[in-house]
Coordinates of C-alpha atoms in Angstrom, one line a residue:
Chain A
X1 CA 122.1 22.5 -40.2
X2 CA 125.4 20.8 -41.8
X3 CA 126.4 17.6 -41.1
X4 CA 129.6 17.1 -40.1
X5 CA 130.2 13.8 -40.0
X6 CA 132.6 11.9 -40.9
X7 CA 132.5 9.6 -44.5
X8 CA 131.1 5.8 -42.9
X9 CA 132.5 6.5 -39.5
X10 CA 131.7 3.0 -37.5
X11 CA 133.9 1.7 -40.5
X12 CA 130.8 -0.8 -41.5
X13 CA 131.0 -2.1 -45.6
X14 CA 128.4 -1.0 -47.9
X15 CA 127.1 -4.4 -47.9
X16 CA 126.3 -4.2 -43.7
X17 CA 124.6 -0.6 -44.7
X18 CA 122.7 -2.5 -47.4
X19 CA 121.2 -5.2 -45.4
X20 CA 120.2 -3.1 -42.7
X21 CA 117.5 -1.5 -44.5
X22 CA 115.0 -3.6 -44.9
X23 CA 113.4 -2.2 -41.5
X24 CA 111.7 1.3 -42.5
X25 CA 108.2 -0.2 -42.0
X26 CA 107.9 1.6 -38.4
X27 CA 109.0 5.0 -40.3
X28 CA 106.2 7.6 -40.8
X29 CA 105.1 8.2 -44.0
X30 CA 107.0 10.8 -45.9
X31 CA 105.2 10.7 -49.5
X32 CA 102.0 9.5 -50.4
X33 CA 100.9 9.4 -54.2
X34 CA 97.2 8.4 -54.5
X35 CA 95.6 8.1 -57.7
X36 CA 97.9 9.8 -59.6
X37 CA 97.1 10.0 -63.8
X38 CA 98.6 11.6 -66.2
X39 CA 98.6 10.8 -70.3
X40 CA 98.9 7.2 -70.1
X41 CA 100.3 7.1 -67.0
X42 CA 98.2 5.8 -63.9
X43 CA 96.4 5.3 -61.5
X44 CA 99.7 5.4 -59.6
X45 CA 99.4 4.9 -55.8
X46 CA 102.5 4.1 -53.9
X47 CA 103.9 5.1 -49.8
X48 CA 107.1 5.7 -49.1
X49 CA 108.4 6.2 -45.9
X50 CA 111.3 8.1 -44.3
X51 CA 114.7 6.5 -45.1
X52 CA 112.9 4.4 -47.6
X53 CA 114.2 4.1 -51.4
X54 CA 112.2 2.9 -54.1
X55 CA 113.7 1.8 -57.3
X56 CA 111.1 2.5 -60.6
X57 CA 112.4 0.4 -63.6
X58 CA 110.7 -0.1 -66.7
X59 CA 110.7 0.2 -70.7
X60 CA 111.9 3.4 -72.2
X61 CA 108.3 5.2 -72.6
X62 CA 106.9 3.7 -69.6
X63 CA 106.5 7.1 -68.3
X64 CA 109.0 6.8 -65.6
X65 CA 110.1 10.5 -66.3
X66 CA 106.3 11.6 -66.4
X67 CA 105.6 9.9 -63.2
X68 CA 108.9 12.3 -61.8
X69 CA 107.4 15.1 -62.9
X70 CA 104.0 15.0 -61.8
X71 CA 105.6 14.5 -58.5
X72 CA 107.3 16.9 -58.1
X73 CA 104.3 19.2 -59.6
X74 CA 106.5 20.0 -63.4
X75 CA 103.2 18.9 -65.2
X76 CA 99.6 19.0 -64.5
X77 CA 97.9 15.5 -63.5
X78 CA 94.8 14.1 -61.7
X79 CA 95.4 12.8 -58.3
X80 CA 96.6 14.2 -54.9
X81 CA 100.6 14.0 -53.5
X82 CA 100.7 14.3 -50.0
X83 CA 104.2 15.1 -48.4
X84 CA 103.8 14.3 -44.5
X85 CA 100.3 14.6 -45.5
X86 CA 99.7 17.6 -46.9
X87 CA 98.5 17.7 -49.8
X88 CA 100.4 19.2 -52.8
X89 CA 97.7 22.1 -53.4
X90 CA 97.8 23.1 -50.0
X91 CA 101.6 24.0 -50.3
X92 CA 103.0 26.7 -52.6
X93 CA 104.4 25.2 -55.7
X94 CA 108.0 26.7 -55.2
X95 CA 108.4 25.3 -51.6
X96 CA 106.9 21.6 -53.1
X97 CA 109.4 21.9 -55.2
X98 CA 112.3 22.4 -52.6
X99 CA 111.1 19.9 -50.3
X100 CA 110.3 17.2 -53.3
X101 CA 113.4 17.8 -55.3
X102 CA 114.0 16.1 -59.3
X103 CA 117.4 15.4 -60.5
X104 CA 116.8 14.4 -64.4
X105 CA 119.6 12.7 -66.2
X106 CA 121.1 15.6 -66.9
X107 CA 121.8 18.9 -65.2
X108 CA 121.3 22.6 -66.4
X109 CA 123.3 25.6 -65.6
X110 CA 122.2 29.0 -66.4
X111 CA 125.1 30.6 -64.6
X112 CA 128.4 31.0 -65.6
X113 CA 130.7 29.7 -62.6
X114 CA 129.5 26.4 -60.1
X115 CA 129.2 28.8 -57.1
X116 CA 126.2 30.7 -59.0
X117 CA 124.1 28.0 -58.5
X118 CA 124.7 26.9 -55.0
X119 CA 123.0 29.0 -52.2
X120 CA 125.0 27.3 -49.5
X121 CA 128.5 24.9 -49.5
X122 CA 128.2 22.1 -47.8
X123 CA 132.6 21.7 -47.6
X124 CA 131.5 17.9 -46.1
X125 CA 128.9 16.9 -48.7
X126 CA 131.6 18.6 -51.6
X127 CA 134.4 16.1 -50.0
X128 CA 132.3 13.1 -50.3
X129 CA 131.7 13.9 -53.9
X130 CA 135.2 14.1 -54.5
X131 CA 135.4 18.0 -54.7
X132 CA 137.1 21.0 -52.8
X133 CA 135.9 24.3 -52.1
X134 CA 137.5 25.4 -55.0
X135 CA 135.0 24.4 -57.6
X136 CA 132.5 26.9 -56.8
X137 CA 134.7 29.0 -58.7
X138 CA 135.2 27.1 -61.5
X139 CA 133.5 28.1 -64.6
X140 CA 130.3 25.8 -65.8
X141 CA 131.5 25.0 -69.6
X142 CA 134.7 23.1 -68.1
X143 CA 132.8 21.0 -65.9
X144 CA 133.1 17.3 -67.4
X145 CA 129.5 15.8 -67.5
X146 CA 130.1 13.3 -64.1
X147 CA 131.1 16.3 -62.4
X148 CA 128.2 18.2 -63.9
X149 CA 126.3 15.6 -63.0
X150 CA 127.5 15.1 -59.3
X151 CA 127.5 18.8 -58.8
X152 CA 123.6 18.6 -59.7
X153 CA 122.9 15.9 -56.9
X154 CA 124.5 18.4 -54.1
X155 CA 123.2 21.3 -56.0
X156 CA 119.6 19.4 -55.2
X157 CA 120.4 18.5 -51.7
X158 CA 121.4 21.8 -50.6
X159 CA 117.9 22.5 -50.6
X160 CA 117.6 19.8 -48.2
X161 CA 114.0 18.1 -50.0
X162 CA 112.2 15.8 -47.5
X163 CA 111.7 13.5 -51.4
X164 CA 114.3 13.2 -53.8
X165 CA 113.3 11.9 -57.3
X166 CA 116.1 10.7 -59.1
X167 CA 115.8 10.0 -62.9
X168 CA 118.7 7.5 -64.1
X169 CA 120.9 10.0 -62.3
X170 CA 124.1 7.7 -62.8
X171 CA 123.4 7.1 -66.4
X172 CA 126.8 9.1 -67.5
X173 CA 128.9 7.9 -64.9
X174 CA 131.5 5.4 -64.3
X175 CA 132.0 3.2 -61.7
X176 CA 133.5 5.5 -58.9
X177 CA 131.4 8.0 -59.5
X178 CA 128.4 5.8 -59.4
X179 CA 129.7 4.3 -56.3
X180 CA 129.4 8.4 -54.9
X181 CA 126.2 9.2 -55.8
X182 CA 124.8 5.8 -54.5
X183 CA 126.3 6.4 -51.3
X184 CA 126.1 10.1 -50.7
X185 CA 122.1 9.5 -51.7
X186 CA 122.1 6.9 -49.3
X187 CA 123.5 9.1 -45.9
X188 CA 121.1 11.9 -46.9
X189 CA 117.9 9.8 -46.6
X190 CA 119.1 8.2 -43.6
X191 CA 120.6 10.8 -42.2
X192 CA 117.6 13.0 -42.7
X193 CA 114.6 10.6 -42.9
X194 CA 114.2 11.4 -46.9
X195 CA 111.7 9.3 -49.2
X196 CA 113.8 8.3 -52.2
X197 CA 112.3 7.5 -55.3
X198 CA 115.1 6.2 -58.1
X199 CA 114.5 5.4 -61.5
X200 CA 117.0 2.8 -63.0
X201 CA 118.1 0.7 -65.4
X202 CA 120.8 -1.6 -63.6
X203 CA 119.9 -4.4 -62.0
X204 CA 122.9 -4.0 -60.2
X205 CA 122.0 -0.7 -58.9
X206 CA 119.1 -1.5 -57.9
X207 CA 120.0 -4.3 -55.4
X208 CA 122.5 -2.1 -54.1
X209 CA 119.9 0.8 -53.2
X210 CA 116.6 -0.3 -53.3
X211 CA 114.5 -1.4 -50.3
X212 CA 111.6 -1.9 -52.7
X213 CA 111.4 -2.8 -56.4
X214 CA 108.9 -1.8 -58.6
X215 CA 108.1 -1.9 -62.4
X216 CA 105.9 0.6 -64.1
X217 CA 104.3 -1.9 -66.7
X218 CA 101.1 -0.2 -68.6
X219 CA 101.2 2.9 -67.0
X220 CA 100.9 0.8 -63.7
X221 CA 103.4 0.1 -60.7
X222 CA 104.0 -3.4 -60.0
X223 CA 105.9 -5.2 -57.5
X224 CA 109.2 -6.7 -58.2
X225 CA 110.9 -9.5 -57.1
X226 CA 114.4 -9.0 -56.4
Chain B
X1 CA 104.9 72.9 -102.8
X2 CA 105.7 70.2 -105.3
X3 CA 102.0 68.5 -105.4
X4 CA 102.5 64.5 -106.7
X5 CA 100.8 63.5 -109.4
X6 CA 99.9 59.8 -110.2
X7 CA 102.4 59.6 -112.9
X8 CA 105.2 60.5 -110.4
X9 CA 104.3 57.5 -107.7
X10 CA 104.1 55.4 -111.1
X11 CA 107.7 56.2 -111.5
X12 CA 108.8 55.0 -107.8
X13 CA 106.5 52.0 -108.3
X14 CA 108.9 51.1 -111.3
X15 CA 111.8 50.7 -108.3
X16 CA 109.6 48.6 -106.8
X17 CA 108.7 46.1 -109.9
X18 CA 112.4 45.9 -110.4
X19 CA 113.3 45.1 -107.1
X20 CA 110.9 42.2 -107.2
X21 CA 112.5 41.4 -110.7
X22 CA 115.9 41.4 -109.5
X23 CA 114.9 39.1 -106.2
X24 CA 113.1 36.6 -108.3
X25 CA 116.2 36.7 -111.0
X26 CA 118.8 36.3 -107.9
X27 CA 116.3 33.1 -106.7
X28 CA 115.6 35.1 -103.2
X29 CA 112.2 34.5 -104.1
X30 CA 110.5 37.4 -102.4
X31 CA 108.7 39.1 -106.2
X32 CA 105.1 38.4 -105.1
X33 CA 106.0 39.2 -101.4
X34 CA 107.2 42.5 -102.8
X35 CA 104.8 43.4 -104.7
X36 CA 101.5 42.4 -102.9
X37 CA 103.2 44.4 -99.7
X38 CA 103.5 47.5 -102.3
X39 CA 99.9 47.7 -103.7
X40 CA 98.7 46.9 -99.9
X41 CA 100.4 50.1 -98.9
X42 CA 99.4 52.1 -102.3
X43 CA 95.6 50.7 -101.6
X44 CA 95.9 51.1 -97.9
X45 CA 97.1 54.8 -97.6
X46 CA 94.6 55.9 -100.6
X47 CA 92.0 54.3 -98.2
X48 CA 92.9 55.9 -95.1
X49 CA 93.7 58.9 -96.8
X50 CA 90.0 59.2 -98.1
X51 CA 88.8 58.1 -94.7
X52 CA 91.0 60.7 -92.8
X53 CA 89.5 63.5 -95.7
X54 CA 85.8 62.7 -94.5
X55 CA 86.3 62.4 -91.0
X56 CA 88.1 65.7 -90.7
X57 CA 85.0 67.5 -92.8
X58 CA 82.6 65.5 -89.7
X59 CA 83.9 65.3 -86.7
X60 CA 82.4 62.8 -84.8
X61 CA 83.9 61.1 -81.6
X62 CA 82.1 58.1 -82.5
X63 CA 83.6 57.7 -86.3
X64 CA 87.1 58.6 -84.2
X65 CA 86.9 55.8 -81.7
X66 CA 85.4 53.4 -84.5
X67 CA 88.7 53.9 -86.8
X68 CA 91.0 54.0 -83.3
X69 CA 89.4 50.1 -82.8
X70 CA 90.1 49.2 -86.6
X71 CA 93.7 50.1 -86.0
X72 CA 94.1 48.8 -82.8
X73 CA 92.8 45.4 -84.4
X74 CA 94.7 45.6 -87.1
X75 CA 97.8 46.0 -85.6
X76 CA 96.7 43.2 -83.1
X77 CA 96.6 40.6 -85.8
X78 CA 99.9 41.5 -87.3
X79 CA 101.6 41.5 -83.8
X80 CA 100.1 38.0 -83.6
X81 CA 100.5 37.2 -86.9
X82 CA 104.6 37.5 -86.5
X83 CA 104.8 35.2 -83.6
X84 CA 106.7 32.3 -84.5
X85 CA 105.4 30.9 -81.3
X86 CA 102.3 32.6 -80.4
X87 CA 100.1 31.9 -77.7
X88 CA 96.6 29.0 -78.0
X89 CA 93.6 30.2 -78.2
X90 CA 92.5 33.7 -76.9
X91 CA 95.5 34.6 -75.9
X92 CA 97.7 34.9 -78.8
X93 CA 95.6 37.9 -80.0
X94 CA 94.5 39.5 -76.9
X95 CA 97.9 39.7 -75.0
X96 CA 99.1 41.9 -78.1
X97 CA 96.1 44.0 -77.9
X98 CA 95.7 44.5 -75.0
X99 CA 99.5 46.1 -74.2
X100 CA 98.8 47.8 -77.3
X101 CA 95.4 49.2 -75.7
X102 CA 97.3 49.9 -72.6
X103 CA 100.1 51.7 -74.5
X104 CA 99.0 53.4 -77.5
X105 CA 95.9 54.8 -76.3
X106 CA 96.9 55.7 -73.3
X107 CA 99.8 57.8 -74.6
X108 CA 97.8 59.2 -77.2
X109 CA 95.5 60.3 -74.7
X110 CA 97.5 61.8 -72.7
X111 CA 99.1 63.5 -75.7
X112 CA 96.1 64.7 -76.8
X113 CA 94.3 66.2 -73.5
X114 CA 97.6 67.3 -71.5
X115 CA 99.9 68.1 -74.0
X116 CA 98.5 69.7 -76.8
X117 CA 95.2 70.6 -75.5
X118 CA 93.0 70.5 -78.7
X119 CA 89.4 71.5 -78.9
X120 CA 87.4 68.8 -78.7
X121 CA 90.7 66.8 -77.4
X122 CA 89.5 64.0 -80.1
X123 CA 89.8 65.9 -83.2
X124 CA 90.9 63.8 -85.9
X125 CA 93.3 65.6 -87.5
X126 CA 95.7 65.1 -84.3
X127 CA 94.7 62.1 -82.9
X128 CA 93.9 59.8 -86.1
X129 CA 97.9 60.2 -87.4
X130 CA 99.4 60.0 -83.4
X131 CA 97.4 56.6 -82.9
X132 CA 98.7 55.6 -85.9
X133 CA 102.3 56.4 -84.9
X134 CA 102.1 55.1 -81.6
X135 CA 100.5 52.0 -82.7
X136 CA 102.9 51.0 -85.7
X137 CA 105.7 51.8 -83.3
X138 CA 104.3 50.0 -80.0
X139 CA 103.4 47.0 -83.0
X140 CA 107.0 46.6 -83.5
X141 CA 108.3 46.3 -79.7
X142 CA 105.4 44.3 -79.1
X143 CA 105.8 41.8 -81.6
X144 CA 109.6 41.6 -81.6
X145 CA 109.7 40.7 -77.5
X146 CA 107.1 38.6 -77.4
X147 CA 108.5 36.4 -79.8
X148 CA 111.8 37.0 -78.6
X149 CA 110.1 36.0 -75.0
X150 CA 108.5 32.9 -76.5
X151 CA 111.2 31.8 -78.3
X152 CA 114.2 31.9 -76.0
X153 CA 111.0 30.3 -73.5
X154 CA 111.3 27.0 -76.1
X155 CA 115.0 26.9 -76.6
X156 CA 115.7 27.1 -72.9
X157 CA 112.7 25.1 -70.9
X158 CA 115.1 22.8 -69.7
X159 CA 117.1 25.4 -67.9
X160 CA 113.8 27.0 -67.0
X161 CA 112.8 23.8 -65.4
X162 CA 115.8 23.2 -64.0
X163 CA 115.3 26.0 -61.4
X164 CA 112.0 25.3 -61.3
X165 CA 113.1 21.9 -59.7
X166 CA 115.6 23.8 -57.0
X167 CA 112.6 25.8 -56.1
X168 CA 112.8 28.6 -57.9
X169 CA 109.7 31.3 -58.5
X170 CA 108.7 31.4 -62.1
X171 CA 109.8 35.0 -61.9
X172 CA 113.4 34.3 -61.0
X173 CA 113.4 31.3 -63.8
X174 CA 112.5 33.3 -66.2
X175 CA 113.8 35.9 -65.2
X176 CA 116.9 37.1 -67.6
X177 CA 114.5 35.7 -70.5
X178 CA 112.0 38.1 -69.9
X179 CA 115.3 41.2 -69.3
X180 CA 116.6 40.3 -72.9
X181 CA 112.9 40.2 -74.6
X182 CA 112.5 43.4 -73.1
X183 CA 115.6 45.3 -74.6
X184 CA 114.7 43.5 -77.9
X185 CA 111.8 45.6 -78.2
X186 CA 113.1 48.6 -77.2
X187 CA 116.4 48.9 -78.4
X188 CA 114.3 50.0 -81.9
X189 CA 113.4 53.2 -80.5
X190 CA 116.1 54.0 -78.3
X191 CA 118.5 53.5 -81.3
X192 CA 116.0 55.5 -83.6
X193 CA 116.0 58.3 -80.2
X194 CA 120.1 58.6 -80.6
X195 CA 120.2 58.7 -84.5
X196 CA 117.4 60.6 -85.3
X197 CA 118.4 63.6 -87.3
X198 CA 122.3 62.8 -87.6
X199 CA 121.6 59.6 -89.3
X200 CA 118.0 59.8 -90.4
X201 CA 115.8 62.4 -91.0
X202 CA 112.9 60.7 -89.4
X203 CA 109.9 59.8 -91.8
X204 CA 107.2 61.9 -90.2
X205 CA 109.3 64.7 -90.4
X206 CA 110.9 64.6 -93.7
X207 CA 106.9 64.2 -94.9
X208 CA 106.4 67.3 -93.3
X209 CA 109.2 69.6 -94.8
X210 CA 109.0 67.9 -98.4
X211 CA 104.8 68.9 -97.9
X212 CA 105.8 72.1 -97.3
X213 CA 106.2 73.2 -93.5
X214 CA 108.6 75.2 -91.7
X215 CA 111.8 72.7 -90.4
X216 CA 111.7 74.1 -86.8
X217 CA 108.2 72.9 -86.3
X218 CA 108.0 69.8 -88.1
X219 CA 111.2 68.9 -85.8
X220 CA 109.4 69.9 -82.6
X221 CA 106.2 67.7 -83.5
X222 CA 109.5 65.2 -83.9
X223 CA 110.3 65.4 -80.9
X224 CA 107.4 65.3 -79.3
X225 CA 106.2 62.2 -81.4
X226 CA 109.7 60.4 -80.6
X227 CA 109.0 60.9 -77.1
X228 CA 105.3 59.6 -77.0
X229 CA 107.0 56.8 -79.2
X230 CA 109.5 55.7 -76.8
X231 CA 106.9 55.9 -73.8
X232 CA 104.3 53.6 -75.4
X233 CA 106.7 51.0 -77.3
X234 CA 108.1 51.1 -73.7
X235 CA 105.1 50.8 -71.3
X236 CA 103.7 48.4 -74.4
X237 CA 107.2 46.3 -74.3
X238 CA 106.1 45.6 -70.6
X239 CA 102.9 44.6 -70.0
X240 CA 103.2 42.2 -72.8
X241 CA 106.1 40.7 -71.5
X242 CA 104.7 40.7 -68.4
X243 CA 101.8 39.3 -69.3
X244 CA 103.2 36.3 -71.7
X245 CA 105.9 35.6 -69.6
X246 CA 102.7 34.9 -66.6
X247 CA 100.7 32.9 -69.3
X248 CA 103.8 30.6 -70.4
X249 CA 103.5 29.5 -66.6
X250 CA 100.2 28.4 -65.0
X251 CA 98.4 28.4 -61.6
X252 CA 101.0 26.0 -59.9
X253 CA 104.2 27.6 -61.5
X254 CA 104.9 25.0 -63.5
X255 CA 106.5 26.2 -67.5
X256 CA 103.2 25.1 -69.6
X257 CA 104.8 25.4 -73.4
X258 CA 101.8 23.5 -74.4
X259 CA 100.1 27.3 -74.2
X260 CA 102.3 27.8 -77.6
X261 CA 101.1 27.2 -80.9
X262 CA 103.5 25.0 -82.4
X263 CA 105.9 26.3 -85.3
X264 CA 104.3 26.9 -88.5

């Protein structure tokens, strides 16, 4: 189904959004990771519920982008992801992958216009991005890389995932355009009860989105303090 | 007929040494390449030659199947041998030799049994020289879509994994990778198939007349070897793309380049 509604429509600041998220402990669970390893990585056990985001920072090598990947089944690891408790095994990998979606820093195309890679147009979701209609036809090698990189986050959401795993997604944007993909990310997980996972490097950011804070420190997730 | 004696292939080998000369003069660097490829295919066809002079004097199926396997190993190792990317373990011989199994024999089986009917359908005159057309030929797809496959596989995992990630099959992701390595490794003998006779005389053929047989035959064998050439490089183009493009994913979907070798 397409949601229709209107950009912010009760008129309420991004700040009043913000600081009514703290509640999403009476949320079911969405993703559960338990266990998971992978090359240096792990154990990694972490919940997230429906609506929840959960920022990942940590050194360059921490295996943030490893920890992505296992999750959404890319590489082999030990372990078990559940997604509203099923376990990853028990689903087949291309549907895990629809419902527990990746955007890495930076999108591929493989076709040549926009509109090759989008199954559905969500006109609404386009709008809030900044776009019309008329960039499906719009050929991939003009594409600037924030628009490349926009286009990716509603290229992934037009799958509708239950997860979305965002690696540094807003690391070649600027401001406005970061200030788009925080809030578009935000309406789609409250809107639909998603799990958000977000790996970032800005402090900033991350006060703006996260409910939770963690730090992957020795191949190990740790609480932090905001 | 104009028999060849040793003094005449001494004269061609002359070209040879020059050409080796003149690389090594111009700093190309491929003299001892050259060379050691040119008294491999002196030593190699007196060999088989030899071989193919005592098995025809005892014809045993046994001896026929034992020499069939040699090739087919042989032409297994140089299929794997030009990967630039070949496959770990196992698998970077046995996915060539297998197609190559699949392919070569099976044409020349069927050549042999339904086509032109010999009695026994092994003899070696017929089957020993077909084999060895259809596998040199089938060799060449092979080898040039698989590491067509593998390669464009390396250059492009990103976009590979990129619709892996929207939920793609591995089939659909790799899907115009595995188009292009196949048309690599046919175009060959589909270009061969629309020259053949207006450009080149093929080789086969041009053996034929120069040993001494009527044109109009040694152009119908021609024919009927181009055919059986197409068909196996073909049906061997296939199941080996088939096959790698499987193994370069594994049980969950999920691109596993770590199955390549890396670059030597």
């Amino acid at each position: 189904m397409l949601v229709r509604r209107k950009h912010n429509p009760t008129g309420e600041s991004r700040k009043d959004l913000v600081s009514k998220c703290g509640t999403v402990a009476g949320q079911p669970l969405v993703l559960r990771i338990s266990s998971l390893r992978r090359l240096t990585l792990g154990p990694v056990s972490l919940e997230v519920r429906a609506g929840e985001c959960v920022c990942v920072s940590g050194v360059s090598g921490a295996g943030k982008t490893i920890l992505l990947r296992a999750i959404a089944d890319l590489d082999p690891y030990e372990g078990t992801v559940f997604l509203d408790d099923v376990s990853c095994a028990d689903i087949r990998p291309v549907q895990w992958r629809s419902m527990v979606g990746l955007l890495p820093p930076e999108s591929m195309w493989w076709g040549m216009r926009v509109g090759d890679h989008f199954p559905e147009v969500n006109a609404d979701w386009l709008k809030r991005m900044g776009f019309t209609e008329e960039v499906m036809d719009r050929r991939v090698e003009v594409l600037s890389s924030g628009e490349r990189q926009r286009l990716g986050l509603l290229r992934l959401l037009a799958n509708q995932p239950r997860v979305l795993l965002l690696d540094e997604p807003t690391a070649n944007l600027d401001q406005a355009n970061i200030s788009r993909m925080e809030l578009l990310v935000e309406q789609y997980r409250r809107e639909r009860g998603a799990a958000v996972i977000w790996v970032s490097h800005d402090p900033g950011q991350i006060q703006r989105v996260a409910d939770r804070h963690l730090g992957l420190v020795g191949g190990e997730l740790r609480s932090q303090t905001q | 007929m104009i028999s060849l004696g040793v003094i005449d292939l001494m004269i061609a080998a002359v070209l040879v040494i020059l050409l080796a000369l003149l690389t090594e003069w111009m700093k190309v660097r491929l003299g001892s390449q050259i060379l050691i490829a040119a008294i491999r295919t002196a030593v190699q066809l007196l060999l088989i030659g030899l071989v193919l002079k005592v098995l025809f004097e005892n014809a045993g199926a046994l001896w026929v199947a034992l020499l069939a396997f040699f090739m087919l190993s042989v032409a297994s190792y140089e299929v794997m041998a030009r990967q630039q990317r070949r496959f770990t373990g196992w698998w970077g011989y046995g996915v060539g030799t297998l197609s190559m199994f699949l392919s070569s024999f099976v044409v020349t089986l069927f050549a042999l049994s339904i086509i032109l009917g010999n009695d026994p359908w092994y003899s070696p005159q017929y089957s020993i020289p077909l084999l060895g057309m259809l596998l040199g030929n089938t060799m060449n797809g092979i080898s040039l879509s698989m590491d067509r496959l593998t390669q464009t596989a390396w250059e492009q995992r990103r976009v590979i994994e990129a619709r892996l990630m929207l939920g793609h099959d591995h089939k659909e992701a790799i899907g115009e990778l595995r188009q292009n390595a196949i048309r690599s490794g046919m175009i060959p003998i589909i270009n061969a198939m629309a020259t053949a006779g207006v450009v080149s005389l093929p080789g086969m053929m041009t053996g034929q007349i120069l040993a001494g047989a009527p044109p109009v035959e040694a152009v119908k064998y021609q024919i009927l070897i181009m055919f059986l050439i197409a068909a196996g490089t073909g049906l061997g183009t296939l199941v080996a793309v088939a096959i790698g493009s499987r193994r370069l994913f594994d049980e969950r979907e999920r691109l596993r380049l770590d199955h390549l070798q890396p670059t030597r």
